[in-house]
Amino acid sequence: MTITEGKQLATGTIGKRLTVLGVAILIVLFIYRFWLSGNLYAGDIGISPWNDQFEYQLIPSSWDSYSSTGLGEPSYSVAWLHIINTFPRLAGSILGNFPESNVFPYFVLYLILLCLGIYRISTVFRFSLHQTYVSALVIASNSYILMVTAGGQRTIMIAYALAFIIATELIRNTISDLSVTSFRTDVKNSIWCGLLLLVLSNIDLRIAYIMFLVYGWLLIIRLAAAGLSFRNIWHTVRTAIFSGGVFIAGNLYWLYPTLVYPSTGSGAFSSAHTSSAAVRFFSFADFSNAISLLHPNWPENIFGKTYFLRPEFLLIPIIAYSALLFNISFRNRVGRDKMVTWLIPVLIIISVTGTFLAKGTKEPFGFIYIWLFSVIPGFVMFRDPTKWYVLIVLSYSVLIPFAVRGIYRSAAIRRIIRAFLPNIPDSLIAIATVLTFTVIWLFTVRQAITGTLTGTFAQREISPEYGILATKLTNVNEYFRTLWVPMVQRYAFRSVTHPAVDLSEALDVSSSSAVISWLTSSAAKETVQHWSVRYVIVPLDSEGDIFVKDRVFDPEKFNETVAALDSIPWLRRIDNIGRLPVWETYSWDNHIYLGYQSDLVYQRINSTHFRVNIPPADTVRELTLSERYDPYWSAVTEDGIIKPRRSVDNLNVFDVPSGVNSLDLKYLPQSALEKGLMASLILVSAYVVLYILLKIF
């Protein structure tokens, strides 16, 4: 090849790749054009539109003092969320005066990764432009990811987009002939795959878990294709050891404290997350939903509201599985055909597996999911089985483009068409086939095209009262909580100084009547005082998802709640903030108090460490930390450690001996987390250095 020919080939390759990327960008922007307004709020975003004064730390915290119920809960088992949760802070430091509470950076990152994922799928599988277009439609606009993005599930949507990039790297690094793979190459590829999965795990551990299973399947398929010789088995085991070692080493910072300090029945490992009843409740999709790539809540995305199967979705699996009928053979540019010909059957197996897992406990064979949930390590993360839809989308994003190509290249199809249009060229047959698929696909997700989806796809006016409340609370430095009855609305302001208590969550009840019944009881006044609650607020329910009857906002329920709170003698109605009803309690305890002495002097180091000065006394005193009871809280004194006991209000009470004038309240898992973090940094750095050395030399 001459230099001129080489330049022409390179230019042609670059031009094709830019065209592929352009197709991906156009499809993605068309589907998500409603986001351009920047008005992105939905139920699962977890960040209010106001500048929540969250505490950003370089080191993850093992205790969450202001999210969830507002009374605190362990967070070391989900510390892997730390990086993605601080992403707006990073974006703000790069872009300048960018609100830390703004969720727009998450959606921008998702769109960028989605385009790159489509591009990588297209280039690795050497798709034509027709196939790239079809794959882009499947990846960017299936009902699963549209429901995820409409609901604002930040970590899942970003991990979903990144999963396609990582999947192509896993495929590229595992499709190799074991008989010619050197030790150096094997270790280098293993470390690279482990690092990719590690990055994914720090965005969403559940999606990383799924991709690790995909990686395992690919290794097994490679071994089966190469033959079960001792050498090949050892190569496969070695690959798994190195990749798994990187993955585990990078996650030691949360794995270590989770193992050292087992679950106390709250936080991420409460019975609401780990019981078989919970997984049965969350198994909304049935087999027909899963195989048809139909999200059970499509299109309204109302939690728990499922629909009958929409027959148009049945065309999707028919097209996808027809890929086998066209005897498609994927040709890798470096000629490793023996390994690559397994890919289509492997993708079929992956899609079938994803289908059975995505339906959860529904028949057929629903008992298998319960068994997996109870026995397999890590499966407890999948109480909501719809996360397994990722496997189905991953498979269909390759199977459907191959099937569409097989249809328009089929001799039988061409004969049928030319019986009516004898002079039609092959190119028009291809275009007509792709357009037909486009009509079918867009009809299934027509709500996304017409702009009738809710959540982040809908334009909404946020009640200004919430902004006024946020300003009012921000201007007060004193510590206290706000109590939301019956629950916190998504637009509520919360911060380290003013956590928002979700009363339904705190009481573990689901009905408004149960919340009101407790609040009007004789025990409520003292409990609310001990919870450091200053303001009691009834949300406006502008989204119509709190005070509902037959899934529609019911003003009578709202008025009944307001009237009930007006009748409580220890609440004083203050001037409304617009239409937002607010009450003030007559007294509220400090975050840390000694008996009935709420003006105790203490210093908050962070959410897991408080330094407290105690007035001298000759008797044992009760020191209360107004955080949800957890046995891993400790009072550290010069004479030793004092363990807490549970108060009647489910708070931490320490019996402080006489003579103790100062102590440190510490959450013990934080020390284990920091040790694990140090180990993770050292080990991952060593793996990275080893990878670079293997790459260079």
XYZ file of C-alpha atoms in Angstrom, residues 113-505:
393
model
C -22.080 8.680 27.233
C -25.151 7.463 25.339
C -23.791 8.821 22.053
C -20.404 7.256 22.747
C -22.053 3.947 23.659
C -23.940 3.852 20.358
C -20.736 4.753 18.539
C -18.772 1.955 20.236
C -21.455 -0.661 19.550
C -21.474 0.373 15.899
C -17.701 0.346 15.420
C -16.968 -2.875 17.311
C -19.680 -4.788 15.441
C -18.847 -2.964 12.193
C -22.419 -1.844 11.619
C -23.489 -0.179 8.412
C -25.156 3.227 8.722
C -28.542 1.502 8.513
C -27.613 -0.775 11.404
C -26.168 2.112 13.406
C -29.429 3.995 13.015
C -31.478 0.986 14.154
C -29.170 0.306 17.103
C -29.342 3.963 18.150
C -33.140 3.805 18.225
C -33.093 0.670 20.365
C -30.516 1.994 22.835
C -31.805 5.561 23.184
C -35.574 5.134 23.056
C -36.666 1.805 24.529
C -39.417 1.991 27.135
C -37.078 0.928 29.951
C -34.548 3.735 29.652
C -37.287 6.262 28.881
C -38.974 5.398 32.184
C -35.634 5.550 34.011
C -34.769 8.969 32.592
C -38.314 10.288 33.011
C -38.126 9.332 36.676
C -34.752 11.015 37.045
C -32.873 7.927 38.256
C -29.476 9.559 37.866
C -27.127 6.705 38.694
C -28.984 4.094 36.656
C -29.252 6.176 33.496
C -25.556 7.152 33.543
C -24.483 3.574 34.304
C -26.819 2.331 31.551
C -25.131 4.572 28.972
C -21.662 3.642 30.193
C -22.552 -0.068 30.132
C -22.595 -0.109 26.310
C -19.095 1.359 26.152
C -17.833 -1.143 28.710
C -19.635 -4.070 27.056
C -17.817 -3.428 23.789
C -14.490 -3.310 25.628
C -15.277 -6.572 27.414
C -16.143 -8.210 24.093
C -13.068 -6.812 22.370
C -10.765 -7.996 25.149
C -12.244 -11.480 25.570
C -12.687 -12.519 21.938
C -9.203 -13.851 21.399
C -7.682 -17.212 20.635
C -6.480 -18.679 23.923
C -3.886 -20.778 22.109
C -1.945 -17.667 21.064
C -2.697 -15.326 23.976
C 0.421 -14.517 25.985
C 0.571 -14.131 29.755
C 1.383 -10.434 29.360
C -1.583 -9.764 27.073
C -3.917 -11.780 29.272
C -2.971 -9.869 32.428
C -3.109 -6.489 30.668
C -6.595 -7.154 29.268
C -7.790 -8.518 32.608
C -6.659 -5.424 34.504
C -8.254 -3.134 31.901
C -11.603 -4.929 32.130
C -11.430 -4.857 35.927
C -10.745 -1.115 35.931
C -13.699 -0.463 33.617
C -16.034 -2.459 35.841
C -14.629 -0.633 38.870
C -15.506 2.731 37.330
C -19.018 1.481 36.592
C -19.428 0.209 40.164
C -18.793 3.708 41.497
C -21.706 4.991 39.435
C -24.206 2.207 40.049
C -23.112 -1.035 41.671
C -26.167 -2.915 40.393
C -25.393 -2.260 36.734
C -21.729 -3.111 37.390
C -22.857 -6.407 38.930
C -24.848 -7.166 35.778
C -21.906 -6.327 33.522
C -19.612 -8.499 35.623
C -21.965 -11.404 34.907
C -21.776 -10.584 31.193
C -17.993 -10.633 31.462
C -18.169 -14.040 33.129
C -20.394 -15.402 30.358
C -17.966 -14.141 27.726
C -15.048 -15.843 29.459
C -16.962 -19.119 29.672
C -17.935 -18.927 26.001
C -14.335 -18.209 25.035
C -13.196 -21.219 27.050
C -15.859 -23.472 25.513
C -14.878 -22.394 22.000
C -11.164 -22.912 22.639
C -11.518 -26.307 24.301
C -11.357 -27.447 27.926
C -7.625 -28.038 28.131
C -5.702 -27.345 31.343
C -3.915 -24.413 29.702
C -7.155 -22.790 28.544
C -8.828 -23.303 31.914
C -5.834 -21.745 33.675
C -5.903 -18.759 31.283
C -9.592 -18.201 32.064
C -9.150 -18.558 35.826
C -6.185 -16.194 35.742
C -8.206 -13.613 33.831
C -11.046 -13.844 36.341
C -8.619 -13.525 39.274
C -6.953 -10.375 37.955
C -10.215 -8.694 36.894
C -11.955 -9.664 40.115
C -8.937 -8.527 42.116
C -9.070 -5.056 40.602
C -12.825 -4.847 41.161
C -12.666 -5.961 44.801
C -9.591 -3.862 45.591
C -11.275 -0.727 44.291
C -14.397 -1.367 46.363
C -12.675 -2.200 49.659
C -13.558 1.243 51.019
C -17.184 0.185 51.440
C -16.819 -3.610 51.468
C -14.510 -3.586 54.507
C -16.817 -1.612 56.870
C -19.817 -3.574 55.584
C -18.133 -6.839 56.584
C -16.732 -5.551 59.892
C -19.978 -3.860 60.938
C -22.891 -6.071 59.834
C -26.287 -4.598 59.106
C -28.312 -3.380 62.072
C -31.591 -3.634 60.179
C -31.737 -0.057 58.946
C -30.501 1.771 55.885
C -29.761 -0.161 52.704
C -30.085 -3.536 54.443
C -33.399 -3.056 56.207
C -36.145 -5.640 55.805
C -37.841 -3.334 53.310
C -34.906 -3.998 50.992
C -33.947 -7.585 51.776
C -37.129 -9.562 52.461
C -38.701 -11.966 49.980
C -41.978 -10.086 50.454
C -40.273 -6.941 49.180
C -38.991 -8.607 46.018
C -42.434 -10.116 45.342
C -43.994 -6.688 45.724
C -41.518 -5.075 43.328
C -41.860 -7.766 40.648
C -44.138 -5.678 38.444
C -43.043 -7.017 35.055
C -44.256 -10.368 33.762
C -42.617 -12.562 31.134
C -44.446 -10.924 28.223
C -43.394 -7.455 29.414
C -39.755 -8.436 29.753
C -39.317 -10.264 26.457
C -41.107 -7.428 24.640
C -38.835 -4.808 26.233
C -41.934 -3.168 27.710
C -41.442 -1.458 31.057
C -44.347 -2.465 33.334
C -45.075 1.185 34.245
C -45.051 2.446 30.661
C -46.088 5.123 29.809
C -47.372 6.949 32.920
C -44.507 5.839 35.182
C -46.767 5.719 38.219
C -45.268 3.493 40.900
C -47.169 0.230 41.192
C -49.504 0.963 38.289
C -49.033 -1.687 35.616
C -50.826 -2.198 32.330
C -51.924 -5.027 30.093
C -49.459 -6.045 27.416
C -49.536 -3.720 24.428
C -49.587 -6.013 21.378
C -47.376 -3.774 19.240
C -44.465 -4.559 21.567
C -44.624 -8.248 20.603
C -43.048 -7.347 17.263
C -39.817 -6.396 19.058
C -38.781 -9.900 20.241
C -39.956 -11.410 16.942
C -37.574 -9.134 15.054
C -34.744 -9.594 17.570
C -34.816 -13.383 17.676
C -35.151 -13.630 13.895
C -31.429 -12.788 13.795
C -30.778 -16.521 14.141
C -32.874 -17.293 11.067
C -30.670 -15.284 8.732
C -27.488 -17.213 9.606
C -25.617 -14.015 10.422
C -21.875 -14.342 10.821
C -20.019 -11.469 12.401
C -16.611 -10.900 10.731
C -13.991 -9.297 12.936
C -11.483 -7.139 11.097
C -8.538 -9.063 12.569
C -9.952 -12.364 11.424
C -10.778 -14.098 14.692
C -13.914 -15.645 13.160
C -13.924 -18.803 15.277
C -14.578 -16.860 18.473
C -16.838 -14.182 16.987
C -19.356 -16.581 15.457
C -20.428 -17.362 19.021
C -21.607 -13.803 19.628
C -25.122 -14.047 18.200
C -26.009 -17.219 20.175
C -24.396 -15.666 23.253
C -26.520 -12.541 22.876
C -29.610 -14.723 22.538
C -28.672 -16.491 25.783
C -28.037 -13.165 27.512
C -31.410 -11.778 26.390
C -33.273 -14.893 27.546
C -31.474 -14.751 30.892
C -32.309 -11.071 31.231
C -35.944 -11.787 30.404
C -36.313 -14.402 33.136
C -34.540 -12.233 35.701
C -36.393 -9.012 34.796
C -39.769 -10.615 35.540
C -38.636 -11.345 39.090
C -40.949 -13.672 40.975
C -43.612 -13.786 38.276
C -44.266 -17.100 36.530
C -42.840 -19.130 34.956
C -40.269 -20.330 37.492
C -40.680 -17.354 39.802
C -39.377 -19.409 42.722
C -35.923 -19.401 41.111
C -35.635 -15.635 41.577
C -36.551 -15.949 45.257
C -33.840 -18.594 45.633
C -31.265 -16.417 43.843
C -32.291 -13.428 45.963
C -31.801 -15.422 49.150
C -28.617 -17.323 48.283
C -26.461 -15.530 45.696
C -24.183 -12.804 47.163
C -25.099 -9.364 45.860
C -28.517 -10.389 44.550
C -30.125 -8.527 47.422
C -29.528 -5.349 45.394
C -32.175 -6.464 42.897
C -35.387 -6.275 44.881
C -36.551 -4.263 41.846
C -35.937 -6.809 39.057
C -36.396 -4.293 36.231
C -32.658 -3.485 36.484
C -32.150 -6.711 34.491
C -33.767 -5.019 31.483
C -30.233 -3.760 30.781
C -29.317 -7.276 29.588
C -32.280 -7.330 27.218
C -31.467 -3.914 25.754
C -27.793 -4.821 25.394
C -28.705 -7.944 23.424
C -31.450 -6.360 21.327
C -29.196 -3.415 20.401
C -27.094 -5.897 18.410
C -29.640 -8.573 17.478
C -32.200 -6.192 15.975
C -29.726 -4.400 13.643
C -28.472 -7.783 12.444
C -32.051 -8.982 11.967
C -33.031 -5.864 10.003
C -29.991 -6.313 7.771
C -30.868 -9.969 7.341
C -34.386 -9.021 6.261
C -33.378 -6.587 3.533
C -30.582 -8.883 2.327
C -32.795 -11.961 2.268
C -33.190 -13.391 -1.227
C -36.728 -14.516 -0.395
C -37.730 -11.016 0.706
C -36.214 -9.488 -2.417
C -38.076 -11.942 -4.671
C -41.373 -11.074 -3.009
C -40.779 -7.331 -3.359
C -39.601 -7.597 -6.963
C -42.697 -9.569 -7.857
C -44.526 -6.236 -7.451
C -41.662 -3.803 -8.135
C -39.319 -5.592 -10.528
C -36.869 -2.721 -11.013
C -36.434 -1.616 -7.408
C -32.738 -1.448 -6.460
C -31.319 -3.164 -3.402
C -30.571 0.179 -1.742
C -34.256 1.165 -1.779
C -35.239 -2.215 -0.335
C -32.800 -1.571 2.519
C -34.152 1.934 3.115
C -37.772 0.720 3.002
C -36.983 -2.025 5.529
C -35.292 0.413 7.902
C -38.159 2.900 7.569
C -40.698 0.152 8.270
C -38.817 -0.780 11.426
C -38.659 2.903 12.384
C -42.439 3.230 12.117
C -42.962 0.085 14.203
C -40.459 1.144 16.856
C -41.585 4.750 17.175
C -45.203 3.615 17.389
C -44.356 1.538 20.469
C -42.803 4.576 22.181
C -45.008 7.211 20.558
C -45.577 8.989 23.885
C -41.893 9.959 23.917
C -42.133 11.338 20.392
C -45.324 13.321 20.941
C -44.110 14.791 24.232
C -46.746 13.236 26.492
C -44.331 11.501 28.858
C -44.211 12.831 32.406
C -41.291 13.454 34.735
C -38.217 15.034 33.179
C -39.919 15.079 29.763
C -42.712 17.364 30.992
C -42.556 21.100 31.528
C -43.665 22.065 35.008
C -44.079 25.109 37.181
C -42.623 24.614 40.640
C -44.607 26.241 43.416
C -42.664 29.370 44.469
C -43.518 28.672 48.107
C -40.789 26.035 48.247
C -38.186 28.572 47.168
C -39.393 31.062 49.782
C -39.216 28.337 52.449
C -35.681 27.430 51.357
C -34.587 31.069 51.699
C -36.217 31.335 55.123
C -34.481 28.219 56.430
C -31.113 29.079 54.905
C -31.023 32.348 56.846
C -31.245 30.532 60.207
C -28.008 28.999 61.530
C -29.588 27.218 64.494
C -29.938 23.438 64.155
C -33.468 22.066 63.834
C -35.468 19.764 61.624
C -38.609 20.247 59.578
C -41.319 17.598 59.810
C -43.320 16.905 56.645
C -46.789 15.418 57.023
C -47.487 12.854 55.730
C -44.244 12.795 53.689
C -41.560 14.948 52.129
C -42.318 16.281 48.672
C -39.513 16.239 46.120
C -39.165 20.033 46.144
C -38.607 20.281 49.899
C -35.491 22.026 51.146
C -33.137 20.004 53.319
C -29.621 20.579 54.547
C -27.098 19.505 57.169
C -28.437 22.178 59.519
C -32.104 21.620 58.680
C -32.844 17.991 57.739
C -36.353 17.237 56.493
C -38.096 14.399 58.342
C -40.397 12.208 56.282
C -42.948 11.162 58.893
C -44.289 8.237 56.866
C -40.759 6.832 56.568
